[in-house]
PDB file of C-alpha atoms in Angstrom:
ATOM      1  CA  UNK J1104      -0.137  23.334  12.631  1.00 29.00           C
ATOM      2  CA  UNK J1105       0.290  20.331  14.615  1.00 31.00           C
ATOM      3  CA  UNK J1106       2.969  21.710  17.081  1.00 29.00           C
ATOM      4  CA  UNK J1107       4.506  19.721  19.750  1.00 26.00           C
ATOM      5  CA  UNK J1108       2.047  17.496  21.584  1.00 25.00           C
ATOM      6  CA  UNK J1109      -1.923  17.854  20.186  1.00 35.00           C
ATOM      7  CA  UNK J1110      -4.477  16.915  22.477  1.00 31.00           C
ATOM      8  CA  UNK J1111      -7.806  16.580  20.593  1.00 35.00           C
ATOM      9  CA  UNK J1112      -8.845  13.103  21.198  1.00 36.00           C
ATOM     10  CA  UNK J1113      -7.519  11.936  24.324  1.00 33.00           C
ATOM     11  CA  UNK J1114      -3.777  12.956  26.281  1.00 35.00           C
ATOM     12  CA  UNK J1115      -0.887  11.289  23.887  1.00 39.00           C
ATOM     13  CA  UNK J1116      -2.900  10.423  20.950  1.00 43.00           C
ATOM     14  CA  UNK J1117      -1.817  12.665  18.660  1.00 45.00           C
ATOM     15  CA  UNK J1118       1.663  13.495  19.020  1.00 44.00           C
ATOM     16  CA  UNK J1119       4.805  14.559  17.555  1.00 39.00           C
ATOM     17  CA  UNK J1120       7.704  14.550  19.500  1.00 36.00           C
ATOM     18  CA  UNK J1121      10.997  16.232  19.157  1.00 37.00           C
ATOM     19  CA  UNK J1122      12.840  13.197  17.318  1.00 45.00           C
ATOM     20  CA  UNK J1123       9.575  13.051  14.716  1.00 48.00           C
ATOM     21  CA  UNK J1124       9.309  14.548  11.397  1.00 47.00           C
ATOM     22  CA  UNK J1125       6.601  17.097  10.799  1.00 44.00           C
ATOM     23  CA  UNK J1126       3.673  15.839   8.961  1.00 44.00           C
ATOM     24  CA  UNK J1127       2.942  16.899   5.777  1.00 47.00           C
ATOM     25  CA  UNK J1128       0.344  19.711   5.333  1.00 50.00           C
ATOM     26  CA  UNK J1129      -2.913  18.949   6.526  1.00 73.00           C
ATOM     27  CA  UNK J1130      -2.012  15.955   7.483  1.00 86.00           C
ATOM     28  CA  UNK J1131      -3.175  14.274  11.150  1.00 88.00           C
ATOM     29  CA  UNK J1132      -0.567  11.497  12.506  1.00 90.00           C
ATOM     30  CA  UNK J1133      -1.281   9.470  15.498  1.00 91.00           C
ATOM     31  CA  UNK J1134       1.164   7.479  17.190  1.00 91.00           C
ATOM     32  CA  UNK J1135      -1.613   5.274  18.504  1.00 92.00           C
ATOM     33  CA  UNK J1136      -1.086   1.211  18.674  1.00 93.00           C
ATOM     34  CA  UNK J1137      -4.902   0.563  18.803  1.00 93.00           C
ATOM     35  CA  UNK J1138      -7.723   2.492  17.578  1.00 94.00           C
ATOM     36  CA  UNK J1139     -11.482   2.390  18.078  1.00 95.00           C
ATOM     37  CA  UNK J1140     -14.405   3.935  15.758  1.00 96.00           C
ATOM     38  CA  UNK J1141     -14.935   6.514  18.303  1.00 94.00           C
ATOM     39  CA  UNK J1142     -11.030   8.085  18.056  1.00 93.00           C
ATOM     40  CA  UNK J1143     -10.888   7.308  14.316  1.00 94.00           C
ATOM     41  CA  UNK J1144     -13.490   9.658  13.652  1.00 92.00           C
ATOM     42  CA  UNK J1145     -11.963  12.433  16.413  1.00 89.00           C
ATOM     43  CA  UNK J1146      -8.719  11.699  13.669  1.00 89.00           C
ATOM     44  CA  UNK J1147     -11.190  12.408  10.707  1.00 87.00           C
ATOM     45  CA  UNK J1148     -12.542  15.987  11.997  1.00 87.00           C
ATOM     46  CA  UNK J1149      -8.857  16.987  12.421  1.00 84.00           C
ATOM     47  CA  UNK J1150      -7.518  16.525   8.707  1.00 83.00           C
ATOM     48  CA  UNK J1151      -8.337  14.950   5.467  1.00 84.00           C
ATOM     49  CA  UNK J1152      -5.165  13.277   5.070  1.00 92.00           C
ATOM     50  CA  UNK J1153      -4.276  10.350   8.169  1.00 93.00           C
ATOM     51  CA  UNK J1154      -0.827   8.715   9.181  1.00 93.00           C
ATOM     52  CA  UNK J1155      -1.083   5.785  11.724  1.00 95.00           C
ATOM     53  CA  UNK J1156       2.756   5.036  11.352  1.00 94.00           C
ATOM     54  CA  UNK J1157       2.480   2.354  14.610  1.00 94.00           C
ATOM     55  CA  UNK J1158      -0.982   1.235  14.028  1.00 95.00           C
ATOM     56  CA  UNK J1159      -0.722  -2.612  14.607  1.00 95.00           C
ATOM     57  CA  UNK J1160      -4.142  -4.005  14.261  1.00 96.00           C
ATOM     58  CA  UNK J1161      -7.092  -2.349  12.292  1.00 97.00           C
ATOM     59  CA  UNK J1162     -10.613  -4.027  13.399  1.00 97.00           C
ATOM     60  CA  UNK J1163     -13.461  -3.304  10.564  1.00 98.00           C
ATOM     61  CA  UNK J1164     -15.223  -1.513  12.833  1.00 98.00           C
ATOM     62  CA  UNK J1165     -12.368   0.894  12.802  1.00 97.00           C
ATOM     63  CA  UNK J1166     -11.572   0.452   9.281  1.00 98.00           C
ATOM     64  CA  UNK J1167     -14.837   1.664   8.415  1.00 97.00           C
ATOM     65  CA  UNK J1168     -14.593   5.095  10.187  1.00 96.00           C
ATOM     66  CA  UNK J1169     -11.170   5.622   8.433  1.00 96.00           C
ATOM     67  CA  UNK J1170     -12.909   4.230   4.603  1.00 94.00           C
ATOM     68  CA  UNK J1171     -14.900   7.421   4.897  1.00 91.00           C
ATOM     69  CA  UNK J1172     -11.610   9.564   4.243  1.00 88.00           C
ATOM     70  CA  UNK J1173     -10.914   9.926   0.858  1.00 90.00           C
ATOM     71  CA  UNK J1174      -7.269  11.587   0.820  1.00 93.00           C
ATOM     72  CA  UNK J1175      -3.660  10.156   1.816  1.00 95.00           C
ATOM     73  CA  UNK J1176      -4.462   7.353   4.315  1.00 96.00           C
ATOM     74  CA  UNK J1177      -0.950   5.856   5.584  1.00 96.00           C
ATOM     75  CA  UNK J1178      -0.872   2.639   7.706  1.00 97.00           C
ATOM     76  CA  UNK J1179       2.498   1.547   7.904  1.00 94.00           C
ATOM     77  CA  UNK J1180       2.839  -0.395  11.373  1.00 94.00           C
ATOM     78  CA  UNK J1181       0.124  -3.239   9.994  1.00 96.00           C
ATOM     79  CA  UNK J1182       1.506  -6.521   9.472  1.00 95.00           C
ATOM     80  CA  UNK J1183      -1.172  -8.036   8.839  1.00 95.00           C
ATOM     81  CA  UNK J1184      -4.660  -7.209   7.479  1.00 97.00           C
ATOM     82  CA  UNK J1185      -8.059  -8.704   7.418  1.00 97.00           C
ATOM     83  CA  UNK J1186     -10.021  -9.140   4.554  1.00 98.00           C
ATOM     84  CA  UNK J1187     -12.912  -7.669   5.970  1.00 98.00           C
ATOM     85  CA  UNK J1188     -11.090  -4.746   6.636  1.00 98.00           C
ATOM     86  CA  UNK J1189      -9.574  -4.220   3.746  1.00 98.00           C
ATOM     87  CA  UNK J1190     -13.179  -4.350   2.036  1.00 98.00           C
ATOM     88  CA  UNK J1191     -13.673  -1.013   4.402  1.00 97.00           C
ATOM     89  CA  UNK J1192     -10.692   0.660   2.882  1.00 97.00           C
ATOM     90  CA  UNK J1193     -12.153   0.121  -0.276  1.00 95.00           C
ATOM     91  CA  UNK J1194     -13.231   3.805  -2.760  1.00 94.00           C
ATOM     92  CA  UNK J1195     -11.964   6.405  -4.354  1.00 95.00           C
ATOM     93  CA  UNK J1196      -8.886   7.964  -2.295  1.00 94.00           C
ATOM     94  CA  UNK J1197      -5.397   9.924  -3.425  1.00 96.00           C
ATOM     95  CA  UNK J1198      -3.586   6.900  -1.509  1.00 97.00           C
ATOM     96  CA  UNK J1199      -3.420   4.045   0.219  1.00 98.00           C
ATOM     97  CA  UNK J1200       0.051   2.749   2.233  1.00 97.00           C
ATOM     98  CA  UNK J1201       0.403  -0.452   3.582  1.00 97.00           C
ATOM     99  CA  UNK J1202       4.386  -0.143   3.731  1.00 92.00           C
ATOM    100  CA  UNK J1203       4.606  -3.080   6.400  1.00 94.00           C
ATOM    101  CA  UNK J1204       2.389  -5.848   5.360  1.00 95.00           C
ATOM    102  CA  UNK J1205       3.995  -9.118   5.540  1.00 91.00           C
ATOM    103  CA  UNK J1206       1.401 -11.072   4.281  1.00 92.00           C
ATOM    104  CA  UNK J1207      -1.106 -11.101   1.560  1.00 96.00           C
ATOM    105  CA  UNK J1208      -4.166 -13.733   0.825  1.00 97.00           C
ATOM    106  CA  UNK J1209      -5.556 -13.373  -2.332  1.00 97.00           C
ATOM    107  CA  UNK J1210      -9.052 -12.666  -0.589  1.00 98.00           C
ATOM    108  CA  UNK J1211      -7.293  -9.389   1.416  1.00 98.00           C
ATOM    109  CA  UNK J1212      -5.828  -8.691  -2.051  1.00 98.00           C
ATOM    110  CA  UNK J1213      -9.234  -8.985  -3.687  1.00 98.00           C
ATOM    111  CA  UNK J1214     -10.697  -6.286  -1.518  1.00 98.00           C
ATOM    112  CA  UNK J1215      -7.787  -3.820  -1.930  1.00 98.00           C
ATOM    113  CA  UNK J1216      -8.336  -4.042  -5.409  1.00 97.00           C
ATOM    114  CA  UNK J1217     -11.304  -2.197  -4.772  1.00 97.00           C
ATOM    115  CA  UNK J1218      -9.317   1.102  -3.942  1.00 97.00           C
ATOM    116  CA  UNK J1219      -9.394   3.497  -6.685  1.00 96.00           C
ATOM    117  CA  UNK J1220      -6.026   5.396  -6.328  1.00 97.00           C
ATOM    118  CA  UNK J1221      -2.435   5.353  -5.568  1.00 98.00           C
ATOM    119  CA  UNK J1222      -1.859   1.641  -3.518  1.00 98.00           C
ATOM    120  CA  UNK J1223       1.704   1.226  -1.801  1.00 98.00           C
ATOM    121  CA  UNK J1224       1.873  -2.407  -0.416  1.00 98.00           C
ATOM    122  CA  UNK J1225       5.913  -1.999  -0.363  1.00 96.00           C
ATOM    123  CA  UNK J1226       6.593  -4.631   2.512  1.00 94.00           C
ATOM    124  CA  UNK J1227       5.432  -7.298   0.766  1.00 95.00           C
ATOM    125  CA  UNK J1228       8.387  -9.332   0.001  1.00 93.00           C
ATOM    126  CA  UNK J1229       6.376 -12.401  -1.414  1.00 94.00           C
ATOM    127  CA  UNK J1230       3.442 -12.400  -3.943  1.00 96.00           C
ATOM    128  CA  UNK J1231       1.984 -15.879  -4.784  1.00 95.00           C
ATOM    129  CA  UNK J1232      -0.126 -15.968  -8.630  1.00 97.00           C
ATOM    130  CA  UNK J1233      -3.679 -15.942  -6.573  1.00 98.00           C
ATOM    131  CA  UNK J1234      -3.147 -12.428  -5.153  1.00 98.00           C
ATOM    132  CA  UNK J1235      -1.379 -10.687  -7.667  1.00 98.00           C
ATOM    133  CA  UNK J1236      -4.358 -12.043 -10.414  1.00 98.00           C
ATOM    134  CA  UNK J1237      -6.496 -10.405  -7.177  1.00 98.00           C
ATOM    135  CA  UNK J1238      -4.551  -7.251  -7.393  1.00 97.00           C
ATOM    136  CA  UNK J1239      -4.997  -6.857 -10.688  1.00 97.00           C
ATOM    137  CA  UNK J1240      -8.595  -5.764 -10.619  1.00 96.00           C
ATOM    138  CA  UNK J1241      -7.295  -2.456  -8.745  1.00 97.00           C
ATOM    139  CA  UNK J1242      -7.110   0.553 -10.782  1.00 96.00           C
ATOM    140  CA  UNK J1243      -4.700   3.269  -9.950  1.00 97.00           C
ATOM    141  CA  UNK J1244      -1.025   3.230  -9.426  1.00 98.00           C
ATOM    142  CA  UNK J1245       0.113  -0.056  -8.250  1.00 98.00           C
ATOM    143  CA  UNK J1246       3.399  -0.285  -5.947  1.00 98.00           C
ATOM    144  CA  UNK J1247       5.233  -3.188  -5.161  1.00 98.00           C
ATOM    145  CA  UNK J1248       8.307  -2.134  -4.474  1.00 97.00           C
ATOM    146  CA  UNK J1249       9.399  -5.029  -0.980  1.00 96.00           C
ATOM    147  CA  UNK J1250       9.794  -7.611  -4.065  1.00 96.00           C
ATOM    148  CA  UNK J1251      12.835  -8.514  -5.131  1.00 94.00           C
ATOM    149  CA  UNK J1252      11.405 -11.278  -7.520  1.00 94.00           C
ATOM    150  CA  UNK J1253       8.766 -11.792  -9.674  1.00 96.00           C
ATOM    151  CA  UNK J1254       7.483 -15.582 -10.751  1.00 97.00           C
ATOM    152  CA  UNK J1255       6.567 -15.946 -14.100  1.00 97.00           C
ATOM    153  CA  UNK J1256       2.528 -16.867 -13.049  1.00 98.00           C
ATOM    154  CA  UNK J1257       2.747 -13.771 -10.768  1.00 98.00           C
ATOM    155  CA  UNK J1258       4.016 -11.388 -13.638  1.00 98.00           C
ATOM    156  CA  UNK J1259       1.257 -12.533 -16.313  1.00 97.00           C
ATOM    157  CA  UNK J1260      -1.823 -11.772 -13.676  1.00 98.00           C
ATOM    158  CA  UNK J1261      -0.074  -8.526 -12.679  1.00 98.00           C
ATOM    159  CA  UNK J1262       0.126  -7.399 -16.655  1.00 97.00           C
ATOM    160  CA  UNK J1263      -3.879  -6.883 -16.586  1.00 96.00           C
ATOM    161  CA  UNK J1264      -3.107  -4.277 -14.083  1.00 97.00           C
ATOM    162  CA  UNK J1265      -4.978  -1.300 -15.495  1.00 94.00           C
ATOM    163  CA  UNK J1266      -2.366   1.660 -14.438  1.00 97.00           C
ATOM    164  CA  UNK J1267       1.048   2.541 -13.427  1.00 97.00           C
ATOM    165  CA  UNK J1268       2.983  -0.663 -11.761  1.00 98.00           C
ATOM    166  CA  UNK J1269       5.971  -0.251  -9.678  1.00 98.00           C
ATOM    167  CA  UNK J1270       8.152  -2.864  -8.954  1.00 98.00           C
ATOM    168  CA  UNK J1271      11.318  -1.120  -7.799  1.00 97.00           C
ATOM    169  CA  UNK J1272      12.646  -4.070  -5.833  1.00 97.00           C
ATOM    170  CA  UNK J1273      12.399  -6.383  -8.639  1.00 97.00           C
ATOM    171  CA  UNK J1274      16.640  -7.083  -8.659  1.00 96.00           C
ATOM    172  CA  UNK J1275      16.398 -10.255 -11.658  1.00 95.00           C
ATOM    173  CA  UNK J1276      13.892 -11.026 -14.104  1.00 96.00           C
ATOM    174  CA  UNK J1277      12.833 -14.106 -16.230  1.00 96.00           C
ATOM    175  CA  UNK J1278      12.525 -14.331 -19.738  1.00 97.00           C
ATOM    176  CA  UNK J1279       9.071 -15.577 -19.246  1.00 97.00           C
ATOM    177  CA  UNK J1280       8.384 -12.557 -16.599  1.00 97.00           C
ATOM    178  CA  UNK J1281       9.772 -10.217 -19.066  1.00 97.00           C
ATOM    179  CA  UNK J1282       7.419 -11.177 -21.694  1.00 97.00           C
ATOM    180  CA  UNK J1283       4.640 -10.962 -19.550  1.00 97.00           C
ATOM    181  CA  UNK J1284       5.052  -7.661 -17.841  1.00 97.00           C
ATOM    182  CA  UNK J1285       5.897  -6.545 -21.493  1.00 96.00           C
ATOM    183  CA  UNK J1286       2.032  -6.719 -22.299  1.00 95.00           C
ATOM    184  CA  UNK J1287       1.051  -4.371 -19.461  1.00 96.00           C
ATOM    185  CA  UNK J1288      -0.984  -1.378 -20.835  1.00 94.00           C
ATOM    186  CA  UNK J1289       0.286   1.409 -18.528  1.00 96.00           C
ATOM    187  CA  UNK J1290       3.577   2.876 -16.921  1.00 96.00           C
ATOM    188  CA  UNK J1291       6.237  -0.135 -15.702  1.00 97.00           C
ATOM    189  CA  UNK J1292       9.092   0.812 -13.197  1.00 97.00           C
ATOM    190  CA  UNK J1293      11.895  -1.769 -12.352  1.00 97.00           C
ATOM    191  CA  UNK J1294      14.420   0.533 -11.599  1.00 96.00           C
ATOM    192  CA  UNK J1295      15.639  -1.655  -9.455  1.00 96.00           C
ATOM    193  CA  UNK J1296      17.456  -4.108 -12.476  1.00 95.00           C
ATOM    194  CA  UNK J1297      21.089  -5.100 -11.462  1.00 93.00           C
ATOM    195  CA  UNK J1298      21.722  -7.015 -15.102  1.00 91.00           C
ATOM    196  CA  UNK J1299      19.296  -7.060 -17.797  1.00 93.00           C
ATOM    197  CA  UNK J1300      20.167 -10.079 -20.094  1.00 94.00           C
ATOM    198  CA  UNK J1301      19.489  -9.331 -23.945  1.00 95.00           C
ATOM    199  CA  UNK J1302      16.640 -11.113 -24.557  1.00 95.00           C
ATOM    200  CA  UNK J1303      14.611  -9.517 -21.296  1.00 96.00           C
ATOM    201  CA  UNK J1304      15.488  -6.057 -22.439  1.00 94.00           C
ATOM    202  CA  UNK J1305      14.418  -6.751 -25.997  1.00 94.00           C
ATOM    203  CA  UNK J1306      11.416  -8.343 -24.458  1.00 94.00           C
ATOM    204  CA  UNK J1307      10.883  -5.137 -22.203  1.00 94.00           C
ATOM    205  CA  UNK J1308      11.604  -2.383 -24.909  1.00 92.00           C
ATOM    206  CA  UNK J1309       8.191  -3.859 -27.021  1.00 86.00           C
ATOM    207  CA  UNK J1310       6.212  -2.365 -23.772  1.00 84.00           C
TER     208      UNK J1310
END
């Protein structure tokens, strides 16, 4: 739909070159390193579903524009996010991807738990007990698949998660970790076990 080069905002700013996957269906990507209101909302009247895949700052302004969309919303060059702009980002939407964040406050965490839907923060390779009690308020699928451990304090505020919670990366787990995530109401992944001592998997099977 998209073909080679598309040219609806301004010359280069949507884009898929030879070496680039196809987007999915109705979806708009946008190679873009900054973007203003102005072009978000060009991006918005193309398709309902956006990919910024080397978007590296997101103003609120800007933020804003993009809350409006309500589909897949993929934003996988950020680093780093605002709190104010993740307050924008905020609604009912299929999904939300922040597969590069480095960083998470607990206030940025506290207003992505205001996204109703499918969250992917999978570059996060570090979540202290103040944002994951933050992200717990979110409701929807939950994936945190960048960590490859999970503190005891962290796991507790993360098992009043109401939905599915991914933690794919997870490679060990505490006994105390075990027992906490084993209280979590919805769907757990951890695929991502190497061992599973005897008293974390009899702690895990009572989920």
């Amino acid at each position: 739909a998209y073909g080679c080069c598309v040219d609806i905002i301004a010359e280069g700013l949507l884009a898929l070159s030879a070496d680039r996957a196809p987007p999915a269906a109705g979806m708009a990507v946008c190679f873009s390193r900054q973007l203003d209101p102005v072009e978000a909302e060009g991006l918005l009247a193309t398709a309902g579903d956006l990919c910024l895949p080397e978007l590296e700052y997101l103003s609120p302004e800007t933020a804003r524009v993009l809350g409006g969309s309500r589909g897949i919303l993929r934003l996988q060059g950020l680093q780093t996010l605002s709190p104010a702009a993740a307050a924008e980002l905020a609604g009912p939407r299929d999904e939300l991807t922040l597969g590069n964040l480095r960083q998470l406050s607990a206030a940025t965490a506290a207003s992505l738990a205001g996204v109703f839907g499918t969250l992917k923060i999978d570059g996060l390779q570090r979540l202290d007990p103040a944002a994951a009690a933050a992200l717990a308020g979110h409701r929807g699928s939950l994936c945190l698949n960048g960590l490859e451990e999970l503190s005891a304090e962290a796991a507790e505020a993360l098992a009043c998660h109401r939905g599915d919670l991914c933690l794919n990366g997870v490679q060990t787990l505490s006994v105390a970790a075990a027992a906490a995530l084993a209280a979590h109401q919805h769907g757990l992944h951890l695929n991502g076990l190497r061992t599973i001592p005897v008293p974390v998997a009899d702690l895990l099977s009572h989920h």
